[in-house]
Amino acid sequence: MKTVIHPARAVALAFLFAIVAGTLLLMLPAARSEGVGAPWNVALFTAVSAVCVTGMAIVDTGAYWSPFGQVALLVLFQLGGIGLMTAATLLGLMVNRSPRLRSRMFTHAESRSLGLGDVANVARVVIAVTAACQLTLAVALTLRLHFGHGQPWADAAWSGLFHGVSAFTNAGFSIHADGLVRYAGDAWILLPMMLAIVIGGIGFPVLHDLRHRLRDPRHWSLHTKLTLSGSAILLAGGFLAVLLFEWDNALTLGPFSLADKLLNSMFMSVAARTAGFNTVDIGALTHETWAVHYFLMFVGGGSAGTAGGVKVGTIAVLALLVIAEAKGHADTEAFGRRVGAPAQRQAVTVLVLGSLVVAVATVIMLRLTHLPTNEIIFEVIAAFGSAGLSTGITPDLPVAGQLLLALLMFMGRVGTITLATSLVLGERRMPYRYPEEHPIVG
């Protein structure tokens, strides 16, 4: 009998295969600027970070890796970004195509705006949108780098392409040692990158819905409405919080003009949710801003996009559940629609398991190092949420700590998809129900 691999397992195996291939590729002498093969732990960590589009690095990407190595990295996070979007979308369609599982709300919520067309066509649309956005951004950055910063055409084109792909895939890799700090006052660089980060991280189902129903918001799917409204609240809240807590910080926004403070506060709010770029020293942020980052990185972006985290839709469903419970309503409702009980249970499960992973990993990391707890928490959440930001301690971690971060990157990037799909596929009606009883809660 032919064994059929579970779709969710196939996604995890595909990512593992890409990580192994990327590690071997980066260990080649040609991939390193010094002409000597990179150590296995450096190659493995970098490959995981690239394939899982996280952006964490333990070496200087621009100086350590040769042009060949940088191209390899670009290919890895390009495949990771496109692969994640395609896999999540196609998994949703595969589940939704089954007549027995048509009522499974969680995956249906991710794919309902897509219809049930040929999966190959869906994949082609994902790739087309990705290519169009990345090419547009690459051209815009190239022109700005050449005319605004005096870079030669070749250097401007490569930097524009690398950062354009990295921004749309939410990978967060930069070939500059200081990230994007040198562009902190350049709105022509930061605004297009913010737009690309949001488009890539909002999720393909939302983009597909907007493409077909842009002028008719009444017919947007509930998933689209929750993702857009939730993302707007997070972006605005993050912007105001960063602006408030960093306004007088002499090491970050303090010396900036009003316009640059506004620009960089918004960029930090956008990048914190999954992109991993920085225009200021993350290690110099106030502890209050770090706390804001904890939340933004953990939540992440939209489902079936390039973003990480537990996803905006998950938090939105939980928020609606809390509001309904506080009001004493039997149903959880939003925008004239009722959220199904399966979606609520799955949202709770994703949040609880995600929180458990972060808590356990934090304890283990504290055991492995003697670094401050708040910096360890930041590092762990950044890895799990595929945010890629760091206070600067990543290169100083022991190999065991770096491997733990690599595992977190993989779990945070692949685990949320496989978990959600497994929950849907595993749901079944029991032929009996136990007597109901209400334990005391709260």
CSV table of C-alpha atoms in Angstrom, one decimal:
chain,number,residue,atom,x,y,z
A,1,MET,CA,0.0,0.0,0.0
A,2,LYS,CA,1.3,3.4,-0.9
A,3,THR,CA,1.9,5.7,2.0
A,4,VAL,CA,0.5,9.2,1.7
A,5,ILE,CA,2.4,11.9,3.6
A,6,HIS,CA,0.2,14.2,5.7
A,7,PRO,CA,0.2,17.7,4.0
A,8,ALA,CA,1.4,19.4,7.1
A,9,ARG,CA,4.2,17.0,7.5
A,10,ALA,CA,5.2,17.5,3.9
A,11,VAL,CA,5.6,21.2,4.5
A,12,ALA,CA,7.9,20.6,7.5
A,13,LEU,CA,10.0,18.1,5.6
A,14,ALA,CA,10.3,20.6,2.7
A,15,PHE,CA,11.6,23.3,5.0
A,16,LEU,CA,14.0,20.8,6.6
A,17,PHE,CA,15.3,19.8,3.2
A,18,ALA,CA,15.8,23.4,2.2
A,19,ILE,CA,17.7,24.0,5.5
A,20,VAL,CA,20.0,21.0,5.0
A,21,ALA,CA,20.7,22.1,1.4
A,22,GLY,CA,21.3,25.7,2.4
A,23,THR,CA,23.7,24.6,5.2
A,24,LEU,CA,25.7,22.5,2.8
A,25,LEU,CA,25.7,25.4,0.3
A,26,LEU,CA,26.9,27.9,2.8
A,27,MET,CA,29.7,25.5,4.0
A,28,LEU,CA,31.3,25.7,0.6
A,29,PRO,CA,34.6,27.7,0.5
A,30,ALA,CA,33.1,29.8,-2.3
A,31,ALA,CA,30.3,31.0,0.0
A,32,ARG,CA,32.7,32.7,2.4
A,33,SER,CA,34.6,35.9,1.7
A,34,GLU,CA,37.8,34.4,3.1
A,35,GLY,CA,37.6,31.5,0.7
A,36,VAL,CA,37.4,29.0,3.6
A,37,GLY,CA,34.3,27.0,4.3
A,38,ALA,CA,32.1,28.3,7.2
A,39,PRO,CA,31.8,26.3,10.4
A,40,TRP,CA,28.8,24.0,10.4
A,41,ASN,CA,27.1,25.8,13.2
A,42,VAL,CA,27.4,29.2,11.5
A,43,ALA,CA,26.2,27.7,8.2
A,44,LEU,CA,23.3,25.9,9.9
A,45,PHE,CA,22.1,28.9,11.9
A,46,THR,CA,22.3,31.2,8.9
A,47,ALA,CA,20.5,28.7,6.7
A,48,VAL,CA,17.7,28.2,9.2
A,49,SER,CA,17.4,32.0,9.6
A,50,ALA,CA,17.2,32.5,5.9
A,51,VAL,CA,14.8,29.6,5.0
A,52,CYS,CA,12.5,30.6,7.9
A,53,VAL,CA,12.8,34.2,6.8
A,54,THR,CA,13.8,35.4,10.3
A,55,GLY,CA,16.9,37.5,9.7
A,56,MET,CA,18.9,36.6,12.8
A,57,ALA,CA,22.6,36.5,12.2
A,58,ILE,CA,25.7,35.6,14.2
A,59,VAL,CA,28.1,37.0,11.6
A,60,ASP,CA,28.2,40.2,9.5
A,61,THR,CA,26.2,39.2,6.4
A,62,GLY,CA,28.0,41.7,4.1
A,63,ALA,CA,31.5,41.0,5.2
A,64,TYR,CA,31.4,37.3,6.1
A,65,TRP,CA,29.7,36.0,3.1
A,66,SER,CA,31.1,36.3,-0.5
A,67,PRO,CA,28.9,37.5,-3.4
A,68,PHE,CA,28.2,33.8,-4.0
A,69,GLY,CA,27.2,33.3,-0.4
A,70,GLN,CA,24.9,36.4,-0.4
A,71,VAL,CA,23.2,35.2,-3.6
A,72,ALA,CA,22.7,31.8,-1.9
A,73,LEU,CA,21.1,33.6,1.1
A,74,LEU,CA,18.8,35.6,-1.2
A,75,VAL,CA,17.7,32.4,-2.9
A,76,LEU,CA,17.1,30.7,0.5
A,77,PHE,CA,14.9,33.4,1.9
A,78,GLN,CA,13.2,33.9,-1.4
A,79,LEU,CA,12.2,30.2,-1.4
A,80,GLY,CA,11.3,30.4,2.2
A,81,GLY,CA,9.0,33.4,1.7
A,82,ILE,CA,7.3,32.1,-1.5
A,83,GLY,CA,7.2,28.5,-0.1
A,84,LEU,CA,5.5,29.6,3.1
A,85,MET,CA,2.8,31.6,1.3
A,86,THR,CA,2.2,28.9,-1.3
A,87,ALA,CA,2.3,26.1,1.2
A,88,ALA,CA,-0.1,27.8,3.6
A,89,THR,CA,-2.5,28.7,0.9
A,90,LEU,CA,-2.4,25.4,-0.8
A,91,LEU,CA,-2.8,23.5,2.4
A,92,GLY,CA,-5.9,25.5,3.1
A,93,LEU,CA,-7.3,24.7,-0.3
A,94,MET,CA,-6.5,21.0,0.1
A,95,VAL,CA,-8.4,20.8,3.3
A,96,ASN,CA,-11.3,22.9,2.1
A,97,ARG,CA,-11.6,20.8,-1.1
A,98,SER,CA,-12.6,17.8,1.0
A,99,PRO,CA,-16.4,17.5,1.3
A,100,ARG,CA,-16.0,16.0,4.7
A,101,LEU,CA,-14.1,18.9,6.0
A,102,ARG,CA,-15.9,21.8,4.4
A,103,SER,CA,-17.1,23.1,7.8
A,104,ARG,CA,-13.6,23.2,9.3
A,105,MET,CA,-13.5,26.9,10.0
A,106,PHE,CA,-9.9,27.7,10.7
A,107,THR,CA,-8.3,26.8,7.4
A,108,HIS,CA,-11.5,27.8,5.6
A,109,ALA,CA,-11.0,31.3,7.1
A,110,GLU,CA,-7.6,31.5,5.5
A,111,SER,CA,-8.7,30.3,2.0
A,112,ARG,CA,-12.3,31.3,1.6
A,113,SER,CA,-11.5,34.4,-0.3
A,114,LEU,CA,-9.5,32.4,-2.8
A,115,GLY,CA,-12.2,30.1,-4.1
A,116,LEU,CA,-11.4,26.5,-5.0
A,117,GLY,CA,-9.6,26.9,-8.3
A,118,ASP,CA,-6.7,24.9,-9.5
A,119,VAL,CA,-3.9,24.9,-6.9
A,120,ALA,CA,-1.3,25.3,-9.6
A,121,ASN,CA,-3.0,28.6,-10.6
A,122,VAL,CA,-3.0,29.7,-7.0
A,123,ALA,CA,0.7,29.1,-6.8
A,124,ARG,CA,1.3,31.0,-10.0
A,125,VAL,CA,-0.7,34.0,-8.6
A,126,VAL,CA,1.4,33.9,-5.4
A,127,ILE,CA,4.6,33.9,-7.4
A,128,ALA,CA,3.4,36.7,-9.7
A,129,VAL,CA,2.4,39.0,-6.8
A,130,THR,CA,5.7,38.3,-5.2
A,131,ALA,CA,7.7,39.0,-8.3
A,132,ALA,CA,5.8,42.2,-9.1
A,133,CYS,CA,6.2,43.7,-5.6
A,134,GLN,CA,9.9,42.7,-5.3
A,135,LEU,CA,10.8,44.0,-8.7
A,136,THR,CA,9.1,47.4,-8.1
A,137,LEU,CA,10.8,47.8,-4.7
A,138,ALA,CA,14.2,46.8,-6.1
A,139,VAL,CA,14.0,49.3,-8.9
A,140,ALA,CA,12.8,52.1,-6.5
A,141,LEU,CA,15.7,51.3,-4.0
A,142,THR,CA,18.2,51.1,-6.8
A,143,LEU,CA,17.3,54.5,-8.2
A,144,ARG,CA,17.4,56.1,-4.7
A,145,LEU,CA,20.7,54.5,-3.7
A,146,HIS,CA,22.3,55.6,-7.0
A,147,PHE,CA,21.0,59.2,-7.2
A,148,GLY,CA,20.5,59.9,-3.5
A,149,HIS,CA,23.5,58.1,-2.0
A,150,GLY,CA,25.9,58.1,-4.8
A,151,GLN,CA,26.4,54.3,-5.1
A,152,PRO,CA,27.6,52.9,-8.4
A,153,TRP,CA,24.9,51.3,-10.5
A,154,ALA,CA,26.1,47.8,-9.8
A,155,ASP,CA,26.3,48.2,-6.0
A,156,ALA,CA,23.0,50.1,-6.0
A,157,ALA,CA,21.3,47.4,-8.1
A,158,TRP,CA,22.5,44.5,-5.9
A,159,SER,CA,21.7,46.3,-2.6
A,160,GLY,CA,18.3,47.3,-4.0
A,161,LEU,CA,17.5,43.7,-5.1
A,162,PHE,CA,18.8,42.1,-1.9
A,163,HIS,CA,16.9,44.5,0.4
A,164,GLY,CA,13.8,44.5,-1.8
A,165,VAL,CA,13.5,40.7,-1.6
A,166,SER,CA,14.5,40.7,2.1
A,167,ALA,CA,11.8,43.3,2.8
A,168,PHE,CA,8.9,41.6,1.0
A,169,THR,CA,9.7,38.1,2.4
A,170,ASN,CA,10.1,39.7,5.8
A,171,ALA,CA,13.5,38.1,6.0
A,172,GLY,CA,15.2,41.1,7.6
A,173,PHE,CA,18.7,40.3,6.2
A,174,SER,CA,20.9,43.3,5.3
A,175,ILE,CA,24.3,43.4,3.7
A,176,HIS,CA,25.2,46.4,6.0
A,177,ALA,CA,26.7,45.7,9.3
A,178,ASP,CA,24.5,48.4,10.9
A,179,GLY,CA,21.3,47.2,9.3
A,180,LEU,CA,19.5,50.2,7.9
A,181,VAL,CA,20.8,52.7,10.5
A,182,ARG,CA,22.5,54.6,7.7
A,183,TYR,CA,19.1,55.2,6.1
A,184,ALA,CA,17.3,56.3,9.2
A,185,GLY,CA,16.6,59.8,7.8
A,186,ASP,CA,15.8,58.7,4.3
A,187,ALA,CA,12.0,58.4,3.7
A,188,TRP,CA,12.6,57.4,0.1
A,189,ILE,CA,14.2,54.2,1.4
A,190,LEU,CA,12.2,53.4,4.5
A,191,LEU,CA,8.6,54.1,3.2
A,192,PRO,CA,8.8,51.7,0.2
A,193,MET,CA,10.4,49.1,2.5
A,194,MET,CA,7.6,49.5,5.0
A,195,LEU,CA,5.0,49.1,2.3
A,196,ALA,CA,6.7,45.9,1.1
A,197,ILE,CA,6.9,44.5,4.6
A,198,VAL,CA,3.2,45.1,5.2
A,199,ILE,CA,2.1,43.7,1.8
A,200,GLY,CA,4.2,40.6,2.2
A,201,GLY,CA,3.3,40.1,5.9
A,202,ILE,CA,-0.4,40.7,5.6
A,203,GLY,CA,-1.1,37.4,4.0
A,204,PHE,CA,-1.9,36.3,0.5
A,205,PRO,CA,-5.6,35.5,1.2
A,206,VAL,CA,-6.1,39.1,2.2
A,207,LEU,CA,-4.3,40.4,-0.9
A,208,HIS,CA,-6.4,38.0,-3.1
A,209,ASP,CA,-9.6,39.3,-1.4
A,210,LEU,CA,-8.6,42.9,-1.9
A,211,ARG,CA,-7.7,42.3,-5.5
A,212,HIS,CA,-11.2,41.1,-6.4
A,213,ARG,CA,-13.3,43.2,-4.0
A,214,LEU,CA,-11.2,46.3,-3.3
A,215,ARG,CA,-14.2,48.6,-3.9
A,216,ASP,CA,-16.7,46.5,-2.0
A,217,PRO,CA,-15.6,46.2,1.6
A,218,ARG,CA,-19.0,44.8,2.6
A,219,HIS,CA,-18.1,41.5,0.8
A,220,TRP,CA,-14.7,41.1,2.2
A,221,SER,CA,-14.2,37.9,4.1
A,222,LEU,CA,-14.2,38.0,7.9
A,223,HIS,CA,-10.6,36.9,7.8
A,224,THR,CA,-9.7,40.0,5.7
A,225,LYS,CA,-11.6,42.3,7.9
A,226,LEU,CA,-10.0,41.0,11.1
A,227,THR,CA,-6.5,41.0,9.7
A,228,LEU,CA,-6.7,44.5,8.3
A,229,SER,CA,-8.3,46.0,11.4
A,230,GLY,CA,-6.0,44.1,13.8
A,231,SER,CA,-3.0,45.1,11.8
A,232,ALA,CA,-4.0,48.7,11.8
A,233,ILE,CA,-4.5,48.7,15.6
A,234,LEU,CA,-1.1,47.0,16.1
A,235,LEU,CA,0.7,49.3,13.8
A,236,ALA,CA,-0.8,52.5,15.3
A,237,GLY,CA,-0.4,51.3,18.8
A,238,GLY,CA,3.2,50.3,18.2
A,239,PHE,CA,4.0,53.6,16.6
A,240,LEU,CA,2.6,55.7,19.4
A,241,ALA,CA,4.3,53.5,22.1
A,242,VAL,CA,7.7,53.7,20.4
A,243,LEU,CA,7.3,57.4,19.9
A,244,LEU,CA,6.4,57.9,23.5
A,245,PHE,CA,9.1,55.7,25.1
A,246,GLU,CA,12.0,56.7,22.7
A,247,TRP,CA,11.2,60.4,22.3
A,248,ASP,CA,14.0,61.6,24.7
A,249,ASN,CA,16.3,58.6,24.4
A,250,ALA,CA,19.6,60.1,23.4
A,251,LEU,CA,20.8,56.8,22.0
A,252,THR,CA,17.8,56.3,19.6
A,253,LEU,CA,15.2,58.9,18.6
A,254,GLY,CA,16.4,61.7,20.8
A,255,PRO,CA,18.7,63.5,18.3
A,256,PHE,CA,16.3,63.1,15.4
A,257,SER,CA,14.1,65.8,14.0
A,258,LEU,CA,10.3,65.6,14.4
A,259,ALA,CA,9.8,64.2,10.9
A,260,ASP,CA,12.6,61.5,11.5
A,261,LYS,CA,11.1,60.6,14.9
A,262,LEU,CA,7.8,60.0,13.3
A,263,LEU,CA,9.3,58.1,10.4
A,264,ASN,CA,11.5,55.8,12.5
A,265,SER,CA,8.8,55.2,15.1
A,266,MET,CA,6.5,53.9,12.3
A,267,PHE,CA,9.3,51.9,10.8
A,268,MET,CA,10.1,50.2,14.2
A,269,SER,CA,6.4,49.4,14.6
A,270,VAL,CA,6.2,47.8,11.2
A,271,ALA,CA,9.5,46.0,11.4
A,272,ALA,CA,9.0,44.7,14.9
A,273,ARG,CA,6.1,42.5,13.9
A,274,THR,CA,8.3,40.2,11.8
A,275,ALA,CA,10.6,42.0,9.4
A,276,GLY,CA,13.7,42.3,11.6
A,277,PHE,CA,15.2,45.5,10.1
A,278,ASN,CA,16.5,48.2,12.4
A,279,THR,CA,17.2,51.9,11.9
A,280,VAL,CA,18.4,52.4,15.5
A,281,ASP,CA,20.4,50.3,17.9
A,282,ILE,CA,17.9,47.8,19.3
A,283,GLY,CA,20.1,47.2,22.4
A,284,ALA,CA,19.8,50.9,23.2
A,285,LEU,CA,16.0,51.0,23.3
A,286,THR,CA,14.3,51.5,26.7
A,287,HIS,CA,12.9,48.5,28.5
A,288,GLU,CA,9.4,49.8,27.9
A,289,THR,CA,10.0,49.7,24.1
A,290,TRP,CA,11.5,46.2,24.5
A,291,ALA,CA,8.2,45.2,26.2
A,292,VAL,CA,6.3,46.6,23.3
A,293,HIS,CA,8.5,44.6,20.9
A,294,TYR,CA,7.8,41.4,22.9
A,295,PHE,CA,4.1,41.7,22.1
A,296,LEU,CA,4.5,42.8,18.5
A,297,MET,CA,7.0,40.1,17.7
A,298,PHE,CA,4.9,37.4,19.3
A,299,VAL,CA,1.8,38.4,17.4
A,300,GLY,CA,3.5,38.7,14.0
A,301,GLY,CA,1.5,39.3,10.9
A,302,GLY,CA,-1.3,37.8,8.8
A,303,SER,CA,-1.9,34.2,8.1
A,304,ALA,CA,-0.6,32.6,4.9
A,305,GLY,CA,1.9,35.4,4.3
A,306,THR,CA,5.6,35.9,4.9
A,307,ALA,CA,5.1,37.0,8.5
A,308,GLY,CA,5.7,34.9,11.6
A,309,GLY,CA,4.2,34.9,15.1
A,310,VAL,CA,1.0,33.4,16.3
A,311,LYS,CA,-0.8,35.7,13.7
A,312,VAL,CA,-3.1,38.7,13.9
A,313,GLY,CA,-6.2,36.5,13.2
A,314,THR,CA,-5.5,34.4,16.2
A,315,ILE,CA,-5.2,37.4,18.5
A,316,ALA,CA,-8.3,39.0,16.9
A,317,VAL,CA,-10.4,35.9,17.5
A,318,LEU,CA,-9.3,35.8,21.1
A,319,ALA,CA,-10.0,39.5,21.7
A,320,LEU,CA,-13.5,39.0,20.3
A,321,LEU,CA,-13.9,36.0,22.6
A,322,VAL,CA,-12.9,38.0,25.6
A,323,ILE,CA,-15.3,40.9,24.6
A,324,ALA,CA,-18.2,38.5,24.1
A,325,GLU,CA,-17.5,36.9,27.5
A,326,ALA,CA,-17.3,40.3,29.2
A,327,LYS,CA,-20.6,41.3,27.7
A,328,GLY,CA,-22.2,38.0,28.6
A,329,HIS,CA,-22.9,37.1,24.9
A,330,ALA,CA,-23.3,33.5,23.9
A,331,ASP,CA,-21.8,34.1,20.5
A,332,THR,CA,-18.5,35.6,19.4
A,333,GLU,CA,-19.3,38.1,16.7
A,334,ALA,CA,-17.6,40.6,14.4
A,335,PHE,CA,-18.7,42.6,11.3
A,336,GLY,CA,-22.1,40.9,11.3
A,337,ARG,CA,-20.6,37.4,11.4
A,338,ARG,CA,-20.4,34.8,14.1
A,339,VAL,CA,-17.0,33.2,14.8
A,340,GLY,CA,-17.4,29.4,15.0
A,341,ALA,CA,-16.4,27.5,18.1
A,342,PRO,CA,-13.7,25.4,16.3
A,343,ALA,CA,-11.9,28.6,15.3
A,344,GLN,CA,-12.1,29.9,18.9
A,345,ARG,CA,-10.6,26.6,20.3
A,346,GLN,CA,-7.9,26.6,17.7
A,347,ALA,CA,-6.9,30.2,18.5
A,348,VAL,CA,-6.7,29.4,22.2
A,349,THR,CA,-4.6,26.3,21.4
A,350,VAL,CA,-2.2,28.2,19.2
A,351,LEU,CA,-1.7,30.9,21.8
A,352,VAL,CA,-1.2,28.5,24.7
A,353,LEU,CA,1.3,26.3,22.8
A,354,GLY,CA,3.1,29.4,21.5
A,355,SER,CA,3.4,30.8,25.0
A,356,LEU,CA,4.5,27.5,26.4
A,357,VAL,CA,7.3,27.2,23.8
A,358,VAL,CA,8.5,30.7,24.5
A,359,ALA,CA,8.4,30.1,28.3
A,360,VAL,CA,10.3,26.8,28.2
A,361,ALA,CA,12.9,28.1,25.7
A,362,THR,CA,13.5,31.2,27.9
A,363,VAL,CA,14.1,29.0,31.0
A,364,ILE,CA,16.5,26.8,29.0
A,365,MET,CA,18.4,29.8,27.6
A,366,LEU,CA,18.7,31.3,31.0
A,367,ARG,CA,20.3,28.0,32.1
A,368,LEU,CA,22.7,28.1,29.2
A,369,THR,CA,23.8,31.7,29.7
A,370,HIS,CA,24.3,34.3,32.4
A,371,LEU,CA,22.8,37.2,30.3
A,372,PRO,CA,20.1,39.5,31.6
A,373,THR,CA,16.6,38.0,31.5
A,374,ASN,CA,15.0,40.7,29.5
A,375,GLU,CA,17.6,40.3,26.7
A,376,ILE,CA,17.0,36.5,26.7
A,377,ILE,CA,13.3,37.0,26.5
A,378,PHE,CA,13.7,39.4,23.6
A,379,GLU,CA,16.0,37.0,21.7
A,380,VAL,CA,13.6,34.0,22.3
A,381,ILE,CA,10.5,35.8,21.1
A,382,ALA,CA,12.3,37.3,18.2
A,383,ALA,CA,13.4,33.8,17.0
A,384,PHE,CA,10.0,32.2,17.6
A,385,GLY,CA,8.1,35.1,16.0
A,386,SER,CA,10.5,35.2,13.0
A,387,ALA,CA,11.1,38.8,13.8
A,388,GLY,CA,14.9,38.6,13.6
A,389,LEU,CA,15.6,41.5,15.8
A,390,SER,CA,18.3,41.3,18.5
A,391,THR,CA,19.7,43.3,21.3
A,392,GLY,CA,23.1,42.3,20.1
A,393,ILE,CA,23.7,39.1,22.1
A,394,THR,CA,23.1,36.5,19.3
A,395,PRO,CA,26.8,36.1,18.3
A,396,ASP,CA,27.8,35.8,22.0
A,397,LEU,CA,25.5,33.0,22.8
A,398,PRO,CA,27.0,29.5,23.2
A,399,VAL,CA,26.5,27.1,20.3
A,400,ALA,CA,23.8,25.3,22.3
A,401,GLY,CA,22.0,28.6,22.7
A,402,GLN,CA,22.3,29.3,19.0
A,403,LEU,CA,20.9,25.9,18.1
A,404,LEU,CA,18.0,26.5,20.5
A,405,LEU,CA,17.3,29.7,18.6
A,406,ALA,CA,17.5,27.8,15.3
A,407,LEU,CA,14.9,25.3,16.6
A,408,LEU,CA,12.7,28.2,17.7
A,409,MET,CA,12.9,29.8,14.3
A,410,PHE,CA,11.9,26.5,12.7
A,411,MET,CA,9.0,25.9,15.1
A,412,GLY,CA,7.7,29.4,14.9
A,413,ARG,CA,7.9,29.5,11.2
A,414,VAL,CA,6.6,26.0,10.3
A,415,GLY,CA,4.8,25.0,13.5
A,416,THR,CA,1.9,27.4,13.3
A,417,ILE,CA,0.9,26.2,9.9
A,418,THR,CA,1.3,22.5,10.6
A,419,LEU,CA,-0.4,22.9,14.0
A,420,ALA,CA,-3.4,24.8,12.5
A,421,THR,CA,-3.8,22.3,9.6
A,422,SER,CA,-3.3,19.3,11.9
A,423,LEU,CA,-6.1,20.6,14.2
A,424,VAL,CA,-8.4,21.0,11.2
A,425,LEU,CA,-7.6,17.6,9.7
A,426,GLY,CA,-7.8,15.9,13.1
A,427,GLU,CA,-11.2,17.3,14.0
A,428,ARG,CA,-14.0,14.7,14.0
A,429,ARG,CA,-17.4,14.3,15.5
A,430,MET,CA,-17.7,11.8,18.3
A,431,PRO,CA,-20.7,9.5,18.4
A,432,TYR,CA,-21.4,10.4,22.0
A,433,ARG,CA,-21.1,13.4,24.4
A,434,TYR,CA,-20.3,13.4,28.1
A,435,PRO,CA,-22.5,15.1,30.6
A,436,GLU,CA,-21.7,18.8,30.9
A,437,GLU,CA,-20.3,20.3,34.0
A,438,HIS,CA,-19.0,23.8,34.7
A,439,PRO,CA,-15.7,24.0,36.7
A,440,ILE,CA,-14.9,27.3,38.4
A,441,VAL,CA,-12.8,29.6,36.2
A,442,GLY,CA,-11.1,32.8,37.3
